[in-house]
Coordinates of C-alpha atoms in Angstrom, one line a residue:
M1 CA 0.0 0.0 -0.2
I2 CA 2.9 2.5 0.9
A3 CA 5.1 3.1 -1.7
Q4 CA 8.7 1.7 -1.2
E5 CA 11.7 3.7 0.1
T6 CA 14.0 4.4 -2.7
S7 CA 16.8 6.6 -3.2
T8 CA 15.9 10.1 -3.5
Q9 CA 18.0 13.1 -4.7
V10 CA 16.8 15.4 -1.8
S11 CA 17.6 14.6 1.9
I12 CA 17.2 17.0 5.0
L13 CA 20.0 14.8 6.7
D14 CA 22.7 14.9 3.8
P15 CA 23.7 17.4 1.3
Q16 CA 24.7 14.8 -1.2
G17 CA 20.9 13.5 -1.3
G18 CA 19.4 10.2 -0.4
A19 CA 21.5 8.1 -2.2
S20 CA 24.3 8.5 0.2
L21 CA 22.0 7.2 2.8
T22 CA 21.1 4.2 0.7
A23 CA 24.4 3.4 -0.7
G24 CA 25.9 1.9 2.4
K25 CA 26.8 5.2 3.9
L26 CA 24.2 4.8 6.5
D27 CA 25.3 1.8 8.9
R28 CA 22.0 0.1 9.8
G29 CA 23.7 -2.7 11.6
E30 CA 24.8 -2.7 15.1
P31 CA 25.5 0.4 17.1
P32 CA 29.3 1.6 17.6
E33 CA 30.8 -0.1 20.8
C34 CA 31.5 3.3 22.6
L35 CA 27.9 4.1 23.0
S36 CA 27.4 1.6 26.0
D37 CA 30.5 2.9 27.9
L38 CA 29.6 6.6 27.3
N39 CA 25.9 5.9 28.4
L40 CA 24.8 7.1 25.0
D41 CA 22.9 3.9 24.4
Q42 CA 20.5 4.8 27.2
L43 CA 20.0 8.3 25.9
I44 CA 19.5 7.0 22.2
E45 CA 16.9 4.8 23.7
T46 CA 15.1 7.6 25.6
I47 CA 15.3 9.6 22.2
T48 CA 14.0 7.1 20.0
A49 CA 11.4 5.4 22.2
P50 CA 8.2 7.6 21.4
K51 CA 9.1 7.4 17.5
Q52 CA 9.5 3.7 16.9
D53 CA 7.7 3.9 13.4
Y54 CA 10.3 6.2 12.1
T55 CA 13.5 3.9 12.6
L56 CA 15.9 6.7 13.8
K57 CA 18.2 4.5 15.4
P58 CA 20.5 3.8 12.3
H59 CA 20.9 7.9 12.2
F60 CA 22.3 7.9 15.8
W61 CA 24.5 5.0 15.3
T62 CA 26.2 6.8 12.0
P63 CA 28.6 9.6 13.0
L64 CA 29.8 11.8 10.1
Q65 CA 33.4 12.2 8.9
D66 CA 32.9 15.3 6.7
P67 CA 32.5 18.6 8.3
K68 CA 30.4 20.2 5.5
R69 CA 27.8 17.4 6.2
I70 CA 27.8 18.1 9.8
R71 CA 27.3 21.9 9.3
Y72 CA 24.5 21.1 6.8
R73 CA 22.8 19.4 9.9
Q74 CA 23.6 22.0 12.3
E75 CA 22.0 24.8 10.2
V76 CA 19.1 22.6 9.8
M77 CA 18.7 22.3 13.6
K78 CA 18.9 25.9 13.9
D79 CA 16.0 26.4 11.7
L80 CA 13.9 24.0 13.8
E81 CA 14.9 25.6 17.0
R82 CA 12.6 28.3 15.8
P83 CA 9.2 27.4 17.5
S84 CA 6.8 28.5 14.7
L85 CA 8.7 26.2 12.1
L86 CA 9.1 23.4 14.3
S87 CA 5.1 23.3 15.4
R88 CA 4.7 23.5 11.6
I89 CA 6.8 20.3 10.9
K90 CA 5.1 18.6 13.7
E91 CA 1.8 19.4 12.2
F92 CA 2.8 18.0 8.8
A93 CA 4.1 14.8 10.7
E94 CA 0.9 14.3 12.5
K95 CA -1.2 14.6 9.4
M96 CA 1.1 12.0 7.8
S97 CA 0.9 9.6 10.7
V98 CA -3.0 9.6 10.5
V99 CA -2.2 8.8 6.5
H100 CA -0.3 5.9 7.4
R101 CA -2.7 4.6 9.8
Y102 CA -5.4 4.7 7.3
L103 CA -3.1 2.6 5.0
R104 CA -2.5 0.3 7.6
M105 CA -6.1 0.0 8.6
V106 CA -7.2 -0.8 4.8
E107 CA -5.1 -3.9 4.6
K108 CA -7.4 -5.3 7.2
L109 CA -10.8 -4.4 5.6
D110 CA -13.0 -7.1 3.6
Y111 CA -15.3 -5.1 1.3
P112 CA -13.5 -3.5 -1.8
Y113 CA -15.3 -0.2 -2.0
H114 CA -14.9 0.1 1.8
R115 CA -11.1 -0.3 1.1
K116 CA -11.1 2.3 -1.7
G117 CA -13.0 4.7 0.5
W118 CA -10.6 4.8 3.0
I119 CA -7.7 5.1 0.5
L120 CA -9.4 7.8 -1.0
E121 CA -9.4 9.6 2.7
G122 CA -5.8 9.1 2.9
I123 CA -5.1 10.9 -0.7
L124 CA -7.1 13.6 0.3
L125 CA -5.4 14.1 3.9
Y126 CA -2.1 13.4 2.0
T127 CA -2.6 16.3 -0.4
E128 CA -3.8 18.6 2.3
A129 CA -0.5 17.7 4.4
V130 CA 1.4 18.7 1.3
E131 CA -0.5 22.0 0.5
T132 CA -0.1 23.0 4.1
L133 CA 3.5 22.3 4.2
F134 CA 4.3 24.1 1.2
R135 CA 2.4 27.2 2.5
S136 CA 4.1 27.0 5.8
L137 CA 7.7 26.8 4.2
Q138 CA 6.9 29.7 2.1
Q139 CA 6.1 32.0 5.3
E140 CA 9.3 30.9 7.2
P141 CA 12.6 32.7 6.7
I142 CA 14.4 29.6 6.2
R143 CA 18.4 29.8 6.4
S144 CA 19.7 26.3 6.0
E145 CA 20.6 24.8 2.7
G146 CA 18.8 21.7 3.7
F147 CA 15.6 23.6 4.1
H148 CA 16.0 25.6 1.1
T149 CA 16.6 22.6 -1.1
F150 CA 13.7 20.6 0.4
R151 CA 11.4 23.8 -0.2
G152 CA 12.6 23.8 -3.7
W153 CA 11.8 20.5 -4.3
L154 CA 8.6 20.8 -2.7
E155 CA 7.2 23.6 -4.8
T156 CA 8.2 21.8 -8.0
Y157 CA 6.3 18.7 -6.9
R158 CA 3.5 20.5 -5.7
S159 CA 3.0 22.2 -9.0
S160 CA 3.6 19.0 -10.8
E161 CA 0.8 17.9 -13.0
E162 CA 0.9 14.5 -11.4
F163 CA 0.2 16.0 -8.0
Q164 CA -2.4 18.6 -9.1
Y165 CA -4.4 15.7 -10.7
L166 CA -4.0 13.5 -7.4
S167 CA -5.3 16.5 -5.5
T168 CA -8.2 17.8 -7.8
E169 CA -9.6 14.3 -8.9
A170 CA -9.7 13.1 -5.2
R171 CA -11.6 16.2 -4.2
R172 CA -13.9 15.7 -7.2
L173 CA -14.4 12.1 -6.3
K174 CA -15.2 12.8 -2.7
E175 CA -17.9 15.5 -3.4
S176 CA -19.4 13.3 -6.2
L177 CA -19.5 10.3 -4.0
A178 CA -20.9 12.5 -0.9
S179 CA -23.7 13.8 -3.0
L180 CA -25.3 10.4 -3.8
R181 CA -28.6 10.0 -2.0
Y182 CA -30.3 6.6 -1.8
C183 CA -33.2 4.9 0.2
V184 CA -32.6 1.8 2.4
L185 CA -35.9 -0.1 2.8
I186 CA -36.0 -2.7 5.5
E187 CA -38.8 -5.5 5.3
G188 CA -38.1 -8.3 7.9
S189 CA -34.9 -9.7 7.1
K190 CA -34.8 -8.2 3.8
V191 CA -32.7 -5.3 2.9
K192 CA -33.4 -3.0 -0.5
V193 CA -31.6 -0.2 -1.7
K194 CA -33.3 2.4 -4.5
G195 CA -32.8 5.7 -5.6
Y196 CA -34.1 8.8 -3.6
E197 CA -37.2 10.1 -5.0
G198 CA -38.0 12.9 -2.7
E199 CA -38.9 10.6 0.4
T200 CA -39.2 12.4 3.6
D201 CA -36.0 12.6 5.6
Y202 CA -37.2 11.1 9.0
S203 CA -34.1 11.5 10.8
M204 CA -34.8 15.4 10.7
E205 CA -38.5 14.8 11.9
V206 CA -37.1 12.7 14.6
E207 CA -34.7 15.5 15.5
N208 CA -37.4 18.0 15.6
T209 CA -40.0 16.1 17.6
F210 CA -37.4 15.7 20.5
E211 CA -35.8 19.4 20.0
K212 CA -38.4 20.5 23.0
F213 CA -36.6 18.1 25.4
R214 CA -33.3 19.8 24.8
Q215 CA -31.8 21.0 28.0
G216 CA -28.9 23.5 28.5
Q217 CA -25.4 22.1 29.6
V218 CA -25.7 19.3 31.8
E219 CA -23.1 16.7 33.0
S220 CA -23.1 13.9 30.5
Y221 CA -23.5 10.5 31.3
L222 CA -22.9 9.1 27.9
I223 CA -20.3 6.1 27.4
K224 CA -17.9 6.9 24.4
Y225 CA -17.4 3.9 22.3
P226 CA -14.1 3.8 19.9
E227 CA -14.9 4.9 16.5
R228 CA -15.6 1.9 14.3
T229 CA -14.2 1.7 10.9
G230 CA -15.2 -1.7 10.0
M231 CA -18.2 -2.4 8.4
N232 CA -20.4 -5.7 8.8
H233 CA -21.9 -7.7 5.9
V234 CA -25.2 -5.8 6.0
E235 CA -23.3 -2.7 5.5
G236 CA -21.1 -4.1 2.9
K237 CA -23.9 -5.5 0.8
I238 CA -25.8 -2.2 1.0
L239 CA -22.5 -0.3 -0.4
E240 CA -22.4 -2.8 -3.2
L241 CA -26.0 -2.1 -4.0
V242 CA -25.3 1.5 -3.8
A243 CA -22.6 1.1 -6.4
K244 CA -24.9 -0.8 -8.8
L245 CA -27.6 1.8 -8.4
Y246 CA -24.8 4.7 -9.3
P247 CA -22.2 2.7 -11.3
E248 CA -20.7 5.8 -13.0
P249 CA -19.1 7.5 -9.8
F250 CA -17.7 4.1 -8.3
A251 CA -16.3 3.1 -11.7
E252 CA -14.4 6.5 -11.8
L253 CA -13.3 5.5 -8.2
D254 CA -12.1 1.9 -9.3
T255 CA -10.0 3.6 -12.2
F256 CA -8.6 6.3 -9.9
I257 CA -7.5 4.1 -7.1
S258 CA -6.2 1.4 -9.4
S259 CA -3.6 4.0 -10.9
H260 CA -3.2 5.7 -7.5
E261 CA -3.2 3.3 -4.6
Q262 CA 0.8 3.8 -4.1
F263 CA 0.5 7.7 -3.9
L264 CA 3.0 8.5 -1.5
D265 CA 6.3 10.3 -2.9
P266 CA 9.5 8.6 -1.8
T267 CA 11.2 11.9 -1.4
L268 CA 8.4 13.2 0.9
L269 CA 8.5 9.9 2.9
A270 CA 12.1 10.3 3.3
F271 CA 11.7 13.9 4.8
E272 CA 8.9 12.7 7.0
K273 CA 11.2 10.1 8.7
E274 CA 14.4 11.9 8.5
I275 CA 13.1 15.2 9.9
Q276 CA 12.4 13.2 13.0
F277 CA 16.0 12.8 13.8
Y278 CA 16.2 16.5 14.7
I279 CA 12.9 16.6 16.1
S280 CA 13.2 14.0 18.6
Y281 CA 16.8 15.2 19.7
L282 CA 15.5 18.9 20.1
D283 CA 12.5 17.5 22.2
L284 CA 15.0 15.7 24.4
I285 CA 17.0 18.8 25.2
L286 CA 14.0 21.3 25.2
E287 CA 13.4 20.8 29.1
L288 CA 17.2 20.8 30.0
K289 CA 17.4 24.3 28.1
Q290 CA 14.6 25.6 29.8
K291 CA 16.3 24.6 33.3
G292 CA 19.2 26.7 32.4
Y293 CA 21.4 24.2 30.7
P294 CA 23.6 25.6 27.7
F295 CA 23.6 24.0 24.4
C296 CA 26.1 25.0 21.5
Y297 CA 26.9 24.3 18.0
P298 CA 30.5 23.5 18.1
A299 CA 33.2 24.5 15.6
L300 CA 34.7 21.6 14.0
S301 CA 37.7 21.0 12.1
A302 CA 39.2 17.6 10.6
T303 CA 43.0 18.9 10.9
D304 CA 43.3 21.1 13.7
K305 CA 43.4 19.5 17.2
E306 CA 42.8 22.6 19.0
T307 CA 39.9 21.8 21.6
F308 CA 37.9 23.4 24.1
V309 CA 34.6 23.3 25.7
R310 CA 32.9 25.8 28.1
E311 CA 30.5 24.6 30.9
G312 CA 30.2 21.1 29.3
F313 CA 28.2 18.2 31.1
D314 CA 27.1 14.7 30.8
L315 CA 24.0 14.8 28.8
S316 CA 22.8 11.3 29.9
L317 CA 23.4 12.2 33.6
A318 CA 21.6 15.5 33.4
T319 CA 18.7 14.0 31.8
A320 CA 18.2 11.3 34.7
L321 CA 18.8 14.0 37.5
L322 CA 16.3 16.3 35.7
K323 CA 13.6 14.0 37.0
E324 CA 15.0 14.1 40.5
G325 CA 15.0 17.8 40.5
K326 CA 18.9 17.9 40.6
V327 CA 21.3 19.5 38.3
A328 CA 24.5 18.4 37.1
V329 CA 27.9 19.9 37.5
R330 CA 29.3 21.6 34.3
N331 CA 33.1 21.5 33.7
D332 CA 35.5 23.0 30.9
F333 CA 38.6 21.3 29.5
S334 CA 40.9 22.3 26.6
L335 CA 43.8 20.9 24.3
S336 CA 46.1 23.5 22.9
G337 CA 49.3 23.3 20.8
T338 CA 50.9 19.9 21.1
E339 CA 48.8 19.0 23.8
R340 CA 46.8 15.5 23.2
I341 CA 46.0 13.7 26.6
L342 CA 44.0 14.7 29.3
V343 CA 45.2 12.8 32.3
V344 CA 42.2 13.0 35.3
T345 CA 43.1 12.1 39.0
G346 CA 41.4 12.7 42.1
P347 CA 39.5 11.2 44.8
N348 CA 37.1 8.3 44.0
Q349 CA 33.6 9.1 43.6
G350 CA 34.8 12.8 42.8
G351 CA 33.2 12.8 39.2
K352 CA 36.3 11.5 37.2
T353 CA 34.3 9.1 35.2
T354 CA 31.5 11.3 34.6
F355 CA 34.1 14.0 33.2
A356 CA 35.6 11.2 30.9
R357 CA 32.1 10.3 29.4
M358 CA 31.2 14.0 29.0
V359 CA 34.1 14.4 26.5
G360 CA 33.3 11.1 24.7
Q361 CA 29.6 12.4 24.5
I362 CA 30.3 15.9 23.3
H363 CA 32.7 14.5 20.4
Y364 CA 30.2 11.8 19.4
L365 CA 26.8 14.1 19.4
A366 CA 29.0 16.8 17.5
S367 CA 29.8 14.2 14.8
L368 CA 26.1 13.6 14.1
G369 CA 25.5 17.3 13.8
C370 CA 23.4 18.0 17.0
P371 CA 23.9 20.8 19.6
V372 CA 26.4 19.7 22.2
P373 CA 26.1 20.3 26.0
G374 CA 28.1 23.1 26.8
R375 CA 28.3 27.0 26.6
E376 CA 30.7 27.1 23.6
A377 CA 32.9 24.4 21.9
R378 CA 35.7 23.9 19.3
L379 CA 36.5 20.3 18.5
F380 CA 38.5 18.2 16.3
L381 CA 36.3 15.8 14.3
V382 CA 37.5 12.5 15.3
D383 CA 37.0 9.3 13.0
R384 CA 36.4 6.7 15.9
I385 CA 35.7 6.7 19.6
F386 CA 37.5 3.9 21.5
T387 CA 36.6 3.5 25.2
H388 CA 37.9 1.1 27.8
F389 CA 35.6 0.9 30.9
E390 CA 36.0 -1.8 33.5
R391 CA 34.2 -4.8 33.0
R392 CA 33.2 -7.9 35.1
E393 CA 35.5 -11.0 34.5
E394 CA 33.9 -13.6 32.4
V395 CA 34.3 -17.1 33.4
A396 CA 33.8 -18.5 29.9
T397 CA 36.5 -16.7 28.3
H398 CA 39.2 -18.3 30.9
R399 CA 40.9 -15.0 31.0
G400 CA 41.7 -12.8 34.0
K401 CA 40.9 -9.1 34.2
L402 CA 44.7 -7.9 33.4
E403 CA 44.8 -10.2 30.5
D404 CA 41.4 -8.9 29.1
D405 CA 42.5 -5.4 29.5
L406 CA 45.6 -5.7 27.7
L407 CA 43.9 -7.7 25.0
R408 CA 41.3 -5.1 24.3
I409 CA 43.8 -2.2 24.5
H410 CA 45.7 -3.9 21.9
A411 CA 42.7 -4.2 19.8
M412 CA 42.2 -0.7 20.1
L413 CA 45.5 0.1 19.1
L414 CA 45.7 -2.0 16.0
H415 CA 42.5 0.0 14.4
A416 CA 43.2 3.6 15.7
S417 CA 44.6 6.2 13.7
P418 CA 46.0 9.9 14.6
R419 CA 42.4 11.1 14.2
S420 CA 40.9 8.8 17.0
L421 CA 39.8 9.4 20.5
F422 CA 40.6 7.1 23.4
I423 CA 38.6 7.1 26.6
L424 CA 40.6 5.0 29.3
N425 CA 38.9 4.7 32.7
E426 CA 40.9 3.1 35.4
I427 CA 42.6 0.7 33.5
F428 CA 45.0 -2.0 35.3
T429 CA 43.5 -1.6 38.7
S430 CA 43.8 -5.6 39.1
T431 CA 47.6 -5.7 39.0
T432 CA 50.4 -4.3 41.3
L433 CA 51.4 -0.5 41.4
Q434 CA 54.7 -1.0 39.8
D435 CA 53.0 -3.0 36.8
A436 CA 50.3 -0.5 36.4
V437 CA 52.9 2.2 36.2
F438 CA 55.1 0.3 33.6
L439 CA 52.1 -1.0 31.4
S440 CA 50.3 2.4 31.5
K441 CA 53.5 4.3 30.8
N442 CA 54.0 1.9 27.7
I443 CA 50.5 2.6 26.3
M444 CA 50.8 6.2 26.5
T445 CA 53.9 6.3 24.8
Q446 CA 52.1 4.6 22.0
L447 CA 49.1 7.0 21.8
L448 CA 51.5 10.2 21.9
A449 CA 53.5 8.7 19.0
M450 CA 50.3 7.9 17.0
D451 CA 49.1 11.7 18.0
A452 CA 45.7 10.2 19.0
L453 CA 43.5 12.5 21.4
C454 CA 42.8 10.7 24.8
V455 CA 41.2 11.2 28.3
W456 CA 43.0 8.9 30.8
V457 CA 41.3 8.7 34.2
T458 CA 43.6 7.1 36.5
F459 CA 45.1 6.9 40.1
L460 CA 48.4 7.0 39.0
D461 CA 49.5 10.6 39.6
E462 CA 52.9 10.2 37.5
L463 CA 50.9 9.7 34.2
A464 CA 50.0 13.4 34.5
S465 CA 53.5 14.7 34.0
L466 CA 54.7 12.1 31.3
S467 CA 55.1 14.2 28.7
E468 CA 54.4 18.0 27.5
K469 CA 51.6 16.6 25.6
T470 CA 49.9 15.4 28.6
V471 CA 47.5 17.9 30.8
S472 CA 46.5 17.4 34.1
M473 CA 43.0 17.4 35.3
V474 CA 42.1 17.0 39.1
A475 CA 38.6 16.3 40.6
Q476 CA 38.1 18.7 43.3
V477 CA 36.9 18.4 46.9
D478 CA 35.5 21.1 49.3
P479 CA 38.6 22.8 50.9
A480 CA 36.9 22.9 54.2
D481 CA 35.9 19.4 54.3
P482 CA 37.8 16.8 52.0
T483 CA 34.8 14.3 52.1
I484 CA 32.7 16.6 50.3
R485 CA 33.1 16.2 46.2
T486 CA 32.3 19.2 44.4
F487 CA 32.3 17.2 41.2
R488 CA 34.5 19.8 39.6
V489 CA 37.1 18.8 37.5
V490 CA 40.1 21.4 36.7
R491 CA 43.4 21.8 35.2
K492 CA 46.0 21.6 37.7
P493 CA 49.2 19.4 38.6
A494 CA 48.3 16.0 40.1
D495 CA 48.9 15.8 44.1
G496 CA 47.1 12.7 45.4
L497 CA 49.3 13.1 48.7
S498 CA 48.0 16.3 49.5
Y499 CA 44.3 15.0 49.2
A500 CA 45.5 12.0 51.5
L501 CA 47.1 14.4 54.0
S502 CA 43.9 16.3 54.2
L503 CA 41.7 13.2 54.9
A504 CA 44.2 12.3 57.4
H505 CA 44.0 15.6 59.1
K506 CA 40.3 15.7 59.3
Y507 CA 39.9 12.4 61.1
R508 CA 43.0 13.0 63.1
L509 CA 45.3 10.5 61.7
T510 CA 48.4 12.3 60.9
Y511 CA 51.7 11.3 62.5
Q512 CA 52.0 14.4 64.7
Q513 CA 48.0 14.1 65.6
I514 CA 48.7 10.1 66.6
R515 CA 51.9 11.2 68.8
E516 CA 49.9 13.7 70.5
R517 CA 47.2 11.0 71.7
L518 CA 50.0 8.5 72.5
P519 CA 50.7 8.7 76.5

């Protein structure tokens, strides 16, 4: 019933047109492995759950590698942030949703003219949706290339002879069929249909008779039953008899539907689905923006690794905290010159892992063309994000945790490039301190030689000063009470010893304090 999806030349997601989305560039397989560690799998599930009909997950699973394509999406997003345009696009989507519902329903109907009547209703609503969308886009101050291109295509499609015939003929047939008048004669178990010959309309007489009992506004006790779209065998037979009574309009309906049963244009279908990528993300961040969280469109480069983010935050965490009435802490980070690796140290439960996830999330969302969590951002466009977060040992593999860590890191290094981003969280915690330092330095040396970007969360302070390419970031505690985490992560030299001393001092466990208590 619905036209098959085909490659189209116009895409609201890609300046290269729909062909690039159907020629293997859109990965419809498994999500990238990094999504789980970055908690983006949960976020994408939240975004796409209300819009299952649109198959949006593959678009969120496919980061882009071309800054031009990303800017194309960013500009479309900016247009849609205008409430008037967004509401008009949503109105179009709602009408198209009803059209699809009609067509799904048609497949379950038994009587031919009942089916054709609902297909006609679908065509009427479809053409109305197209006309309304066309007028809406003419009234909007469109700035993005994506909407300009689509608006031009829509104008051509709407003015085409094919669409104009579809629209006018559907309306003419509707009016023709609606004008038919007939009488149903019921004699016991027999039902007959004949042409209308000026008989009294008893429905009007009944209504007039009971008019005197009409009251003002009172509480209604009527039970509302679901609207019935099916037809029983008696109604189906009556419809067949009416068709025999008036063969000409029903013959015209037969001809029209047989040649226009698949009336949905593939390009418009693609637009209807692709636009939901933008809408679903904007719907997610709307409440966060209303609560004061900043979002921005990062400047991206495929060659310059100069990086900074102001007031970034973990989007998945912020979304979860919103339900609890809590606020996520915002943090800054930057890499300049030859700096490539952020080494994050500090107390446990101090926000280090959340900070690392935030960096990964921001880079990934930026590669989709989405506004990212933060006041301002400039990013290097990475080709892939590799993550290593702690996993439980799996007995089936017969491997210990250290061996598993080494194998995973080895696989990442084999597939990485100078354009890759690594997010490493507390690796080698299962071995001795000496071995952990040796292994970590060895891997960091390889990353530095590769010139890849990295965020490394570790308990090893010495890694923070391994090279001029490393930047030390430290999770902060309240100066007055070191047991209170602020979840702020700032650029400063690693000093785990001072934190340990402040804790010892708080609980009166320094050498001097213990000596003072001894007799």
